[in-house]
Amino acid sequence: MREKLLQLEKISRQLDPPSGKRDEVRKKIIDYSENFLNRIENINAFNVHENADAGLLTFPINEEPIDVSLALSLLKNHVDTPGLNPASGGHLGYIPGGGIFYSALGDYLADVFNRYAGVYFGGPGAVRMENMLIKWVANVMGYPEDAGGNLTSGGSIANLIAVVCARDASKIKAREFEKAVIYMTKQVHHSVDKAIRIAGLKECIVRHVPMDENFKMKTGELANMIKADKMSRLHPLMIIASAGTTDTGAVDPLDEIAKIATKHELWFHVDAAYGGFFILTEEGKQKLKGIELSDSLAVDPHKGLFLPYGTGVVLVKDKNILNQSHFYQANYMQDSVSASDELSPADLSPELTKHFRGLRMWLPLKLHGVKPFRACLEEKLLLAKYFYAEVKKIGFSVGPPPELSVVTYRYIPKSGNSASFTDLSTKVLTKEEATAAENDFNKRLIEEIQKDGRVFISSTMIDGKFTLRAAILAHRTHLKTVDTLLEMLGEKVRVLEGKYL
Ligand SMILES: Cc1ncc(COP(=O)(O)O)c(C=O)c1O
């Protein structure tokens, strides 16, 4: 048996490469990443791809190792080149993140030391760091010092945790779910719909509160709906507002909604996954007024603090509610219950073992200080205003002025009748046909932008209209990027109009 053990040990030890080998592999990986970072301003934000990862599939996982150079060339060709490049400042689609460098180093340290961040007993420093970050976010958002919270993998799980807390705090029984009512606008992020379903609340009534012309919740209508539901003996359960919708960046009137929630004793959740960290700026502070009055909120450091993907935050004002919904005392963990004041993340979320996410947030905040984060957010607000004004000048029709850093716009072809690009030039179009033709033009326009690839934008449908978006949030997006997009839009419109005349 000893001989067999020694044989196995020899092979097992391959999992722990010696210093020389670590140097060799690390150097190649650092060279590869530095080469990327040094060229980032000139690398496309998007590369059109077809069946992009077929190459990876020709190298299946098997018993034998491959060399690090081959592994890196596989990554380069099949992972890091095709599709969207979220590290690029040219990423103006969806909601960009960016991925600041010191977070990557934080992840490196978190992974090398592999500190346990789930329970205070095992990782007191790691847990304390996470709790300290939660306190900082609570403070920034105007929540009390002793609010509860958790570093999640992103906004979706943050929303889920909050919805579970709202459900449990209401003490509502499953048999009453079909009489419970949830209020939100149609612009709420779909992760909220998912959270409601996953939390077992799909039988609840979801009331879509009408919005004004700026896509904000109409609070008068909200109040009327709640009153009517109470009269009908329904059970109003919670209001979910957005602090920065994904489509247009709209912020619901949070302080007015808070008053209604308090008056009618409803849980008030704010999805601030995208917009929340703008509160670090003076302008954002004004726009997000009332967020501090919510019962819970979701906010994403992997959006507004430019962290690489994988970090969200949920805050719950009453930490006991968060704790009661998520704690568990397993027999095999009896030694790890501690008398400390520090709550353990494992008792505040569905996760037990978790990635030590705190380090990827703590390290950049400590090494940079908060100042450059604030400046970067202020720059994004201003860039959105600049883009809004300039895109109008080159003939685009625009949505509402940007509340935060999302601009919506579309091009209405000027070549006489909009049918000119659908080969219907002699026919007078109905309103529907004209919209369809305009939609078609904007769809072609975005395809051209994506084929070009220097800047990436995405689109959405607003009231049946194919609408282009510019979401300005990546830390590497600066004036030059926005000018490039304007130039590309002008150029592609000229080509398309010429083509379809
Ligand atoms: C407003 C809003 N809420 C929630 C989410 C979901 O967050 P995540 O993708 O981090 O899970 C997003 C994602 O873009 C969002 O924009």
Coordinates of C-alpha atoms and ligand atoms in Angstrom, one line a residue:
M1 CA 0.0 0.0 0.0
R2 CA 2.8 2.4 0.9
E3 CA 4.4 1.8 -2.6
K4 CA 1.0 2.6 -4.3
L5 CA 0.6 5.7 -2.2
L6 CA 4.1 6.9 -3.2
Q7 CA 3.3 6.3 -6.8
L8 CA 0.1 8.2 -6.6
E9 CA 1.8 11.0 -4.7
K10 CA 4.3 11.4 -7.5
I11 CA 1.5 12.0 -10.0
S12 CA -0.6 14.1 -7.6
R13 CA 2.3 16.4 -7.1
Q14 CA 2.1 17.5 -10.7
L15 CA -0.9 19.6 -9.5
D16 CA 1.6 21.7 -7.5
P17 CA 4.2 22.9 -10.1
P18 CA 7.6 23.8 -8.7
S19 CA 8.8 27.4 -8.6
G20 CA 10.7 27.2 -11.9
K21 CA 7.6 25.8 -13.7
R22 CA 5.4 28.4 -12.0
D23 CA 7.7 31.2 -13.3
E24 CA 7.6 29.8 -16.8
V25 CA 3.8 29.5 -17.0
R26 CA 3.1 32.8 -15.2
K27 CA 5.5 34.7 -17.4
K28 CA 3.7 33.4 -20.6
I29 CA 0.3 34.2 -19.1
I30 CA 1.4 37.7 -18.0
D31 CA 3.0 38.3 -21.4
Y32 CA -0.2 37.3 -23.1
S33 CA -2.4 39.6 -20.9
E34 CA 0.1 42.5 -21.1
N35 CA 0.2 42.3 -24.9
F36 CA -3.6 42.5 -24.8
L37 CA -3.7 45.4 -22.4
N38 CA -1.0 47.4 -24.2
R39 CA -3.0 47.2 -27.4
I40 CA -6.5 47.5 -25.9
E41 CA -7.2 50.9 -27.5
N42 CA -6.7 49.4 -31.0
I43 CA -8.4 46.1 -30.5
N44 CA -12.0 45.8 -31.9
A45 CA -14.9 45.9 -29.5
F46 CA -16.6 43.3 -31.6
N47 CA -15.6 40.6 -34.1
V48 CA -18.3 38.9 -36.1
H49 CA -18.0 35.2 -35.6
E50 CA -19.6 32.0 -36.9
N51 CA -19.4 28.8 -34.9
A52 CA -16.6 30.5 -33.0
D53 CA -15.6 27.8 -30.6
A54 CA -15.5 24.9 -33.0
G55 CA -11.7 25.0 -32.7
L56 CA -11.9 24.5 -28.9
L57 CA -14.0 21.4 -29.5
T58 CA -11.3 19.8 -31.5
F59 CA -9.2 19.9 -28.3
P60 CA -11.3 17.9 -25.9
I61 CA -10.4 17.6 -22.2
N62 CA -8.4 14.3 -21.9
E63 CA -5.8 12.5 -19.9
E64 CA -2.8 14.2 -21.4
P65 CA -1.6 17.8 -20.8
I66 CA -1.0 20.4 -23.4
D67 CA 1.7 23.1 -23.3
V68 CA 0.8 26.6 -22.0
S69 CA 1.6 28.2 -25.3
L70 CA -0.9 26.0 -27.1
A71 CA -3.5 26.7 -24.4
L72 CA -2.9 30.4 -24.9
S73 CA -3.2 30.2 -28.6
L74 CA -6.5 28.3 -28.2
L75 CA -7.7 31.0 -25.9
K76 CA -6.6 33.7 -28.3
N77 CA -8.2 32.3 -31.4
H78 CA -11.4 30.8 -29.9
V79 CA -12.2 32.7 -26.8
D80 CA -10.5 36.1 -26.7
T81 CA -11.0 37.1 -30.3
P82 CA -14.5 36.2 -31.5
G83 CA -17.6 38.1 -30.4
L84 CA -17.8 40.9 -27.9
N85 CA -14.7 42.3 -26.2
P86 CA -16.1 43.6 -22.9
A87 CA -12.7 44.9 -21.8
S88 CA -12.7 47.4 -24.6
G89 CA -13.7 51.0 -24.1
G90 CA -15.6 50.6 -27.4
H91 CA -18.1 48.3 -25.6
L92 CA -21.2 50.5 -25.6
G93 CA -23.8 47.7 -25.8
Y94 CA -26.1 46.2 -23.1
I95 CA -24.6 47.5 -19.8
P96 CA -20.8 47.5 -20.1
G97 CA -18.5 46.7 -17.2
G98 CA -14.9 47.0 -18.2
G99 CA -12.7 45.0 -15.8
I100 CA -10.2 47.1 -13.9
F101 CA -6.7 45.6 -13.6
Y102 CA -6.2 45.6 -9.8
S103 CA -9.3 43.4 -9.5
A104 CA -7.6 40.8 -11.7
L105 CA -4.6 40.9 -9.3
G106 CA -7.1 40.6 -6.4
D107 CA -8.6 37.5 -8.0
Y108 CA -5.1 36.1 -8.4
L109 CA -4.3 36.5 -4.7
A110 CA -7.8 35.2 -3.7
D111 CA -7.2 32.1 -5.8
V112 CA -3.6 31.5 -4.7
F113 CA -4.4 31.8 -1.0
N114 CA -7.9 30.4 -1.4
R115 CA -9.2 31.9 1.8
Y116 CA -12.6 30.8 2.8
A117 CA -15.0 33.7 2.6
G118 CA -18.2 31.9 3.7
V119 CA -18.0 31.6 7.4
Y120 CA -16.2 33.9 10.0
F121 CA -14.7 31.1 12.0
G122 CA -12.7 29.8 9.0
G123 CA -11.9 33.1 7.3
P124 CA -12.3 35.9 9.8
G125 CA -10.2 38.3 7.7
A126 CA -12.0 37.5 4.4
V127 CA -15.4 37.7 6.0
R128 CA -14.5 41.0 7.8
M129 CA -13.3 42.4 4.5
E130 CA -16.6 41.5 2.8
N131 CA -18.6 42.9 5.7
M132 CA -16.5 46.1 5.6
L133 CA -17.3 46.5 1.8
I134 CA -21.0 45.9 2.5
K135 CA -20.8 48.7 5.1
W136 CA -19.1 51.0 2.7
V137 CA -21.8 50.4 0.0
A138 CA -24.5 50.8 2.7
N139 CA -22.9 54.1 3.6
V140 CA -22.6 55.3 0.0
M141 CA -26.3 54.5 -0.6
G142 CA -27.5 56.2 2.6
Y143 CA -28.4 52.9 4.4
P144 CA -27.8 52.6 8.1
E145 CA -24.4 51.2 9.3
D146 CA -26.0 48.1 10.5
A147 CA -27.8 47.1 7.3
G148 CA -27.3 43.6 6.1
G149 CA -25.9 42.7 2.8
N150 CA -24.0 40.2 0.6
L151 CA -21.5 40.2 -2.2
T152 CA -23.2 38.2 -4.8
S153 CA -22.2 37.0 -8.3
G154 CA -24.2 39.8 -9.9
G155 CA -27.4 41.8 -10.0
S156 CA -29.6 38.8 -10.8
I157 CA -28.8 37.0 -7.6
A158 CA -28.9 40.2 -5.6
N159 CA -32.5 40.8 -6.9
L160 CA -33.4 37.2 -6.1
I161 CA -32.1 37.5 -2.5
A162 CA -34.1 40.7 -2.0
V163 CA -37.3 39.2 -3.4
V164 CA -36.9 36.2 -1.1
C165 CA -36.5 38.7 1.9
A166 CA -39.7 40.6 0.8
R167 CA -41.6 37.3 0.6
D168 CA -40.5 36.1 4.0
A169 CA -40.9 39.5 5.7
S170 CA -44.5 39.6 4.6
K171 CA -45.2 36.3 6.4
I172 CA -47.5 35.4 3.6
K173 CA -48.3 31.7 3.2
A174 CA -48.0 29.9 -0.1
R175 CA -51.8 29.4 -0.3
E176 CA -52.2 33.2 -0.3
F177 CA -49.7 33.9 -3.1
E178 CA -52.3 34.2 -5.8
K179 CA -53.8 37.2 -3.9
A180 CA -50.4 38.9 -3.4
V181 CA -49.6 41.8 -5.7
I182 CA -46.2 43.0 -6.9
Y183 CA -45.9 46.4 -8.6
M184 CA -43.3 47.4 -11.2
T185 CA -43.0 48.9 -14.6
K186 CA -42.6 47.0 -17.8
Q187 CA -39.0 48.4 -18.0
V188 CA -37.9 46.5 -15.0
H189 CA -34.9 44.2 -15.8
H190 CA -36.0 40.6 -16.7
S191 CA -33.8 39.3 -13.8
V192 CA -36.6 40.6 -11.5
D193 CA -39.2 38.5 -13.4
K194 CA -36.9 35.5 -13.0
A195 CA -36.4 36.3 -9.3
I196 CA -40.1 36.4 -8.7
R197 CA -40.6 33.0 -10.4
I198 CA -37.6 31.3 -8.7
A199 CA -38.7 32.6 -5.3
G200 CA -41.9 30.6 -5.9
L201 CA -44.0 33.7 -6.4
K202 CA -45.1 33.1 -10.0
E203 CA -48.7 32.9 -8.9
C204 CA -48.7 36.4 -7.6
I205 CA -50.3 39.1 -9.5
V206 CA -47.8 41.4 -11.2
R207 CA -49.2 44.8 -12.0
H208 CA -47.3 46.8 -14.6
V209 CA -47.6 50.4 -13.5
P210 CA -47.8 52.8 -16.4
M211 CA -44.9 55.0 -17.2
D212 CA -44.5 58.7 -18.3
E213 CA -42.8 59.7 -21.5
N214 CA -39.4 59.3 -19.9
F215 CA -40.1 55.7 -19.0
K216 CA -40.5 56.4 -15.3
M217 CA -43.2 54.9 -13.1
K218 CA -46.3 57.1 -12.7
T219 CA -46.7 57.2 -8.9
G220 CA -50.3 58.5 -9.0
E221 CA -51.2 55.3 -10.9
L222 CA -49.2 53.2 -8.5
A223 CA -51.1 54.6 -5.5
N224 CA -54.5 54.1 -7.3
M225 CA -53.6 50.5 -8.1
I226 CA -52.7 49.7 -4.5
K227 CA -55.8 51.3 -3.2
A228 CA -58.0 49.4 -5.7
D229 CA -56.3 46.1 -4.8
K230 CA -56.8 46.7 -1.1
M231 CA -60.5 47.4 -1.8
S232 CA -60.6 44.1 -3.7
R233 CA -59.1 42.3 -0.6
L234 CA -55.9 41.5 -2.4
H235 CA -52.6 41.6 -0.6
P236 CA -50.2 44.2 -2.0
L237 CA -46.8 42.8 -1.3
M238 CA -44.0 44.8 -2.8
I239 CA -43.0 47.6 -5.2
I240 CA -39.9 47.1 -7.3
A241 CA -38.5 50.3 -8.8
S242 CA -35.5 50.8 -11.1
A243 CA -32.6 53.1 -10.5
G244 CA -31.4 53.1 -14.0
T245 CA -33.4 50.8 -16.4
T246 CA -31.3 48.8 -18.8
D247 CA -33.2 49.9 -21.9
T248 CA -33.1 53.7 -21.4
G249 CA -31.4 54.4 -18.1
A250 CA -34.5 55.9 -16.5
V251 CA -34.7 56.3 -12.7
D252 CA -38.2 55.8 -11.2
P253 CA -39.2 58.6 -8.7
L254 CA -37.8 56.8 -5.7
D255 CA -38.7 59.2 -3.0
E256 CA -42.3 59.3 -4.0
I257 CA -42.5 55.6 -4.3
A258 CA -41.0 55.2 -0.9
K259 CA -43.8 57.3 0.6
I260 CA -46.4 55.2 -1.0
A261 CA -44.7 52.0 0.2
T262 CA -44.5 53.3 3.7
K263 CA -48.1 54.5 3.7
H264 CA -49.4 51.1 2.5
E265 CA -46.8 49.0 4.4
L266 CA -45.3 47.4 1.3
W267 CA -41.7 46.2 0.8
F268 CA -39.8 48.6 -1.4
H269 CA -37.0 47.1 -3.5
V270 CA -34.8 49.1 -5.9
D271 CA -33.0 47.5 -8.7
A272 CA -30.0 49.8 -8.9
A273 CA -27.7 47.2 -10.6
Y274 CA -26.8 49.5 -13.4
G275 CA -27.4 53.0 -11.9
G276 CA -26.6 52.7 -8.2
F277 CA -23.0 53.7 -8.1
F278 CA -23.7 57.0 -9.9
I279 CA -24.6 58.1 -6.4
L280 CA -20.9 58.7 -5.9
T281 CA -21.3 61.8 -8.1
E282 CA -23.2 65.0 -7.2
E283 CA -25.5 64.7 -10.2
G284 CA -26.2 61.0 -9.4
K285 CA -26.9 61.8 -5.8
Q286 CA -29.8 64.1 -6.9
K287 CA -31.1 61.6 -9.4
L288 CA -31.1 58.7 -7.0
K289 CA -32.7 60.6 -4.1
G290 CA -35.0 58.3 -2.2
I291 CA -32.9 55.1 -2.7
E292 CA -32.0 55.3 1.0
L293 CA -35.7 54.9 1.8
S294 CA -35.9 51.4 0.2
D295 CA -36.0 48.2 2.2
S296 CA -33.6 46.5 -0.1
L297 CA -31.5 47.3 -3.2
A298 CA -29.3 45.5 -5.7
V299 CA -26.2 47.3 -7.1
D300 CA -23.5 45.9 -9.3
P301 CA -19.8 46.7 -8.8
H302 CA -19.2 44.8 -12.0
K303 CA -21.1 47.6 -13.7
G304 CA -20.7 50.9 -11.9
L305 CA -17.4 50.2 -10.2
F306 CA -16.0 48.7 -13.4
L307 CA -15.0 45.4 -11.8
P308 CA -14.7 42.3 -14.0
Y309 CA -17.8 40.2 -14.2
G310 CA -18.8 38.4 -11.1
T311 CA -19.6 40.9 -8.4
G312 CA -23.0 42.3 -7.3
V313 CA -24.3 43.6 -4.0
V314 CA -27.6 43.1 -2.2
L315 CA -28.4 45.4 0.7
V316 CA -31.3 44.7 3.1
K317 CA -32.0 47.4 5.6
D318 CA -33.1 45.0 8.3
K319 CA -30.2 42.5 8.5
N320 CA -32.3 40.2 10.6
I321 CA -34.7 39.6 7.7
L322 CA -31.8 38.8 5.4
N323 CA -30.4 36.4 8.0
Q324 CA -33.7 34.7 8.8
S325 CA -34.3 34.0 5.2
H326 CA -30.8 32.5 4.6
F327 CA -29.2 31.0 7.7
Y328 CA -28.9 27.3 8.4
Q329 CA -27.1 25.4 11.1
A330 CA -25.7 22.1 9.7
N331 CA -24.5 19.5 12.2
Y332 CA -21.2 19.2 10.5
M333 CA -20.6 22.9 10.9
Q334 CA -21.2 23.0 14.7
D335 CA -17.6 24.0 15.4
S336 CA -17.8 27.0 13.2
V337 CA -20.5 28.9 15.0
S338 CA -18.7 31.9 16.5
A339 CA -19.5 34.4 19.2
S340 CA -18.3 37.2 17.0
D341 CA -20.4 40.2 15.9
E342 CA -19.5 39.6 12.4
L343 CA -22.3 38.0 10.3
S344 CA -21.1 35.3 8.0
P345 CA -22.0 35.5 4.2
A346 CA -23.1 31.9 4.3
D347 CA -26.0 33.0 6.6
L348 CA -26.9 35.8 4.3
S349 CA -27.2 34.2 0.9
P350 CA -27.9 30.8 -0.7
E351 CA -24.1 30.2 -1.0
L352 CA -22.0 28.3 1.5
T353 CA -18.6 28.1 -0.1
K354 CA -18.0 31.1 -2.3
H355 CA -15.3 32.8 -4.3
F356 CA -13.5 35.4 -2.1
R357 CA -15.1 38.2 -4.1
G358 CA -14.2 40.8 -1.5
L359 CA -10.6 41.0 -2.6
R360 CA -11.3 41.9 -6.2
M361 CA -13.3 44.9 -4.9
W362 CA -11.2 45.9 -1.9
L363 CA -7.8 45.9 -3.6
P364 CA -8.7 48.4 -6.4
L365 CA -10.7 50.6 -3.9
K366 CA -7.7 50.7 -1.6
L367 CA -5.0 51.0 -4.3
H368 CA -6.8 53.8 -6.3
G369 CA -8.9 55.4 -3.5
V370 CA -12.5 56.3 -4.4
K371 CA -11.6 59.6 -6.3
P372 CA -10.9 58.1 -9.8
F373 CA -14.1 56.0 -9.6
R374 CA -16.1 59.1 -9.0
A375 CA -14.4 61.0 -11.8
C376 CA -14.9 58.1 -14.2
L377 CA -18.6 58.0 -13.4
E378 CA -18.9 61.7 -13.8
E379 CA -17.1 61.4 -17.2
K380 CA -19.7 58.8 -18.3
L381 CA -22.6 61.0 -17.4
L382 CA -21.1 63.9 -19.4
L383 CA -20.2 61.6 -22.3
A384 CA -23.8 60.5 -22.6
K385 CA -24.9 64.2 -22.7
Y386 CA -22.3 64.9 -25.4
F387 CA -23.3 61.9 -27.5
Y388 CA -27.0 62.8 -27.2
A389 CA -26.3 66.4 -28.5
E390 CA -24.0 65.3 -31.2
V391 CA -26.0 62.3 -32.6
K392 CA -28.9 64.7 -33.0
K393 CA -26.7 67.0 -35.0
I394 CA -25.9 64.3 -37.5
G395 CA -29.6 63.7 -38.1
F396 CA -30.7 61.0 -35.7
S397 CA -33.9 61.1 -33.8
V398 CA -33.4 60.7 -30.1
G399 CA -35.3 59.4 -27.1
P400 CA -35.5 61.3 -23.8
P401 CA -32.3 63.2 -22.7
P402 CA -30.1 60.7 -20.9
E403 CA -30.9 60.5 -17.2
L404 CA -27.7 58.6 -16.5
S405 CA -25.5 57.2 -19.2
V406 CA -27.8 55.4 -21.7
V407 CA -28.8 57.2 -24.9
T408 CA -31.5 55.9 -27.2
Y409 CA -31.7 57.0 -30.8
R410 CA -32.7 55.8 -34.3
Y411 CA -32.3 57.0 -37.8
I412 CA -35.3 58.0 -39.9
P413 CA -34.1 58.0 -43.5
K414 CA -34.5 61.3 -45.1
S415 CA -34.6 60.2 -48.7
G416 CA -38.1 61.3 -49.4
N417 CA -40.3 58.5 -48.5
S418 CA -38.9 56.0 -46.0
A419 CA -39.9 53.3 -48.5
S420 CA -36.8 54.2 -50.5
F421 CA -34.8 51.5 -48.9
T422 CA -37.4 48.9 -49.1
D423 CA -38.0 49.1 -52.8
L424 CA -41.4 50.5 -52.4
S425 CA -40.5 54.0 -53.5
T426 CA -43.6 54.6 -55.5
K427 CA -46.1 53.5 -52.8
V428 CA -47.3 55.8 -50.0
L429 CA -46.8 53.8 -46.8
T430 CA -49.2 53.3 -43.9
K431 CA -47.8 54.2 -40.5
E432 CA -47.1 50.6 -39.8
E433 CA -45.3 50.0 -43.1
A434 CA -43.2 53.2 -42.5
T435 CA -42.2 52.0 -39.0
A436 CA -41.4 48.5 -40.4
A437 CA -39.2 50.1 -43.0
E438 CA -37.5 52.4 -40.5
N439 CA -36.9 49.4 -38.2
D440 CA -35.4 47.6 -41.1
F441 CA -33.0 50.5 -41.8
N442 CA -31.9 50.7 -38.2
K443 CA -31.4 46.9 -38.1
R444 CA -29.1 47.1 -41.1
L445 CA -27.3 50.0 -39.6
I446 CA -26.5 48.1 -36.4
E447 CA -25.3 45.2 -38.5
E448 CA -22.9 47.5 -40.3
I449 CA -21.6 48.9 -37.0
Q450 CA -21.1 45.4 -35.7
K451 CA -19.4 44.2 -38.9
D452 CA -17.0 47.2 -38.5
G453 CA -16.3 46.3 -34.9
R454 CA -14.4 49.3 -33.7
V455 CA -17.3 50.2 -31.4
F456 CA -20.1 47.9 -30.3
I457 CA -23.6 49.0 -29.7
S458 CA -26.8 47.1 -29.1
S459 CA -30.5 47.7 -29.7
T460 CA -33.9 47.3 -28.1
M461 CA -37.5 47.6 -29.1
I462 CA -39.3 50.6 -27.7
D463 CA -43.0 50.9 -28.5
G464 CA -42.5 48.7 -31.5
K465 CA -39.6 50.7 -32.8
F466 CA -36.2 49.2 -33.4
T467 CA -34.1 51.6 -31.3
L468 CA -30.3 51.9 -31.0
R469 CA -28.6 52.3 -27.6
A470 CA -25.3 53.7 -26.5
A471 CA -24.7 52.6 -22.9
I472 CA -21.6 54.4 -21.7
L473 CA -20.2 52.8 -18.6
A474 CA -16.9 51.0 -19.4
H475 CA -14.0 52.7 -17.6
R476 CA -12.0 52.8 -20.9
T477 CA -14.7 54.7 -22.8
H478 CA -13.6 58.2 -23.4
L479 CA -14.3 61.1 -25.7
K480 CA -12.3 59.5 -28.6
T481 CA -14.5 56.4 -28.4
V482 CA -17.7 58.4 -28.6
D483 CA -16.4 60.5 -31.5
T484 CA -15.5 57.2 -33.3
L485 CA -19.1 56.0 -32.8
L486 CA -20.5 59.3 -34.2
E487 CA -18.2 59.0 -37.2
M488 CA -19.2 55.4 -37.8
L489 CA -22.9 56.2 -37.5
G490 CA -22.6 59.1 -40.0
E491 CA -20.5 57.0 -42.4
K492 CA -22.8 53.9 -42.3
V493 CA -25.9 56.0 -42.7
R494 CA -24.4 57.6 -45.8
V495 CA -23.6 54.2 -47.3
L496 CA -27.0 52.7 -46.4
E497 CA -28.9 55.6 -47.8
G498 CA -26.9 55.5 -50.9
K499 CA -27.4 51.8 -51.2
Y500 CA -31.1 51.9 -50.8
L501 CA -31.9 55.0 -52.8
Ligands
LIG1 C1 -31.0 47.1 -14.2 C2 -30.4 45.7 -14.2 N1 -30.8 44.9 -13.2 C3 -30.3 43.6 -13.1 C4 -29.3 43.2 -14.0 C5 -28.8 41.8 -13.9 O1 -27.5 41.8 -13.4 P1 -26.4 40.7 -13.7 O2 -26.3 40.6 -15.1 O3 -25.2 41.2 -12.9 O4 -26.9 39.4 -13.1 C6 -28.9 44.0 -15.1 C7 -27.9 43.5 -16.1 O5 -27.6 44.2 -17.0 C8 -29.4 45.3 -15.1 O6 -29.1 46.2 -16.1

